[in-house]
Short mmCIF file of C-alpha atoms in Angstrom, two decimals:
data_model
loop_
_atom_site.label_atom_id
_atom_site.label_comp_id
_atom_site.label_asym_id
_atom_site.label_seq_id
_atom_site.Cartn_x
_atom_site.Cartn_y
_atom_site.Cartn_z
CA MET A 57 -11.79 18.50 -29.37
CA SER A 58 -10.78 15.75 -31.72
CA ALA A 59 -7.26 14.84 -32.74
CA LEU A 60 -7.98 15.97 -36.30
CA ALA A 61 -9.01 19.43 -35.10
CA ILE A 62 -5.89 19.69 -32.96
CA THR A 63 -3.72 18.66 -35.93
CA GLU A 64 -5.33 21.30 -38.12
CA ALA A 65 -5.02 23.99 -35.45
CA VAL A 66 -1.34 23.38 -34.74
CA ASP A 67 1.42 24.01 -37.24
CA THR A 68 2.83 20.53 -37.93
CA ALA A 69 5.20 21.34 -40.76
CA TRP A 70 8.08 20.03 -38.67
CA ALA A 71 6.49 16.58 -38.51
CA GLU A 72 6.41 16.27 -42.28
CA ALA A 73 10.11 16.99 -42.80
CA ALA A 74 12.26 14.05 -43.84
CA CYS A 75 14.86 12.70 -41.46
CA GLU A 76 18.47 13.57 -42.13
CA ARG A 77 19.51 9.93 -42.00
CA PRO A 78 17.53 6.79 -41.35
CA VAL A 79 17.58 5.50 -37.80
CA ASP A 80 19.30 2.14 -37.40
CA LEU A 81 17.74 0.35 -34.45
CA ARG A 82 19.83 -2.42 -32.92
CA LEU A 83 19.93 -4.08 -29.55
CA ALA A 84 22.80 -2.85 -27.44
CA SER A 85 25.24 -5.42 -26.20
CA VAL A 86 25.94 -5.80 -22.51
CA SER A 87 29.49 -4.55 -22.92
CA SER A 88 28.28 -1.29 -24.48
CA ILE A 89 25.85 -0.62 -21.64
CA GLY A 90 28.48 -0.82 -18.93
CA ALA A 91 29.65 -3.14 -16.23
CA VAL A 92 26.91 -5.38 -14.94
CA ARG A 93 26.88 -6.02 -11.22
CA PRO A 94 26.65 -9.71 -10.32
CA ALA A 95 23.47 -10.84 -8.60
CA ALA A 96 25.42 -12.23 -5.66
CA ALA A 97 26.65 -8.76 -4.69
CA GLY A 98 23.59 -8.19 -2.49
CA TRP A 99 22.23 -4.91 -1.31
CA GLN A 100 24.38 -1.84 -1.37
CA LEU A 101 23.04 0.74 1.06
CA THR A 102 23.98 4.39 1.02
CA ASP A 103 25.15 6.11 4.19
CA ARG A 104 21.66 7.53 4.61
CA GLY A 105 20.10 4.08 4.23
CA ILE A 106 22.48 2.61 6.79
CA ALA A 107 21.63 5.42 9.22
CA VAL A 108 17.90 4.80 8.80
CA ALA A 109 18.35 1.06 9.37
CA VAL A 110 20.52 1.56 12.47
CA ILE A 111 18.19 4.16 13.97
CA GLY A 112 15.21 1.89 13.29
CA PHE A 113 16.90 -1.08 14.94
CA ILE A 114 17.94 0.96 17.98
CA SER A 115 14.46 2.46 18.39
CA VAL A 116 12.82 -0.99 18.25
CA PHE A 117 15.36 -2.27 20.80
CA VAL A 118 14.73 0.67 23.17
CA ILE A 119 10.94 0.27 22.89
CA ALA A 120 11.25 -3.45 23.67
CA LEU A 121 13.46 -2.66 26.66
CA VAL A 122 10.94 -0.11 28.00
CA VAL A 123 8.08 -2.60 27.61
CA LEU A 124 10.10 -5.31 29.38
CA ILE A 125 11.01 -3.04 32.30
CA GLY A 126 7.44 -1.75 32.54
CA ALA A 127 6.07 -5.28 32.62
CA PHE A 128 8.57 -6.25 35.32
CA LEU A 129 7.66 -3.24 37.45
CA ALA A 130 3.92 -3.89 37.00
CA VAL A 131 4.15 -7.13 39.01
CA PRO A 132 3.39 -6.39 42.69
CA ASN A 133 5.88 -7.34 45.40
CA GLU A 134 3.25 -8.95 47.63
CA PRO A 135 0.98 -11.75 46.45
CA LEU A 136 -2.68 -10.98 45.96
CA GLY A 137 -4.48 -12.53 48.90
CA ALA A 138 -8.07 -13.26 49.66
CA PRO A 139 -10.25 -10.25 50.46
CA VAL A 140 -10.59 -9.16 54.08
CA PRO A 141 -13.32 -11.30 55.74
CA ALA A 142 -15.40 -8.30 56.79
CA VAL A 143 -15.57 -7.01 53.21
CA ALA A 144 -16.41 -10.49 51.93
CA ALA A 145 -19.25 -10.80 54.47
CA ALA A 146 -20.64 -7.40 53.53
CA VAL A 147 -20.61 -8.33 49.85
CA ALA A 148 -22.32 -11.67 50.58
CA GLN A 149 -25.11 -9.98 52.59
CA GLY A 150 -25.76 -7.28 49.99
#
């Protein structure tokens, strides 16, 4: 359906009415917009954002601690020695 057909099908009498007063377009000054925050202010987190950041940091810390403890416990107490001579001889003959 073309734009012309849509225009003819829809009542557009409102679009042809004259404006009550002409619109005066001007750029708004900074003072009329409101107080501008200085760039040096940094981030301002909400309470929810702070909670997410703290929970994220704590979870990463706990995961690192679990990995560190698991790696420590994975090391055997006794050194790995040479295989028993009888097993080594059986492997060499096979």
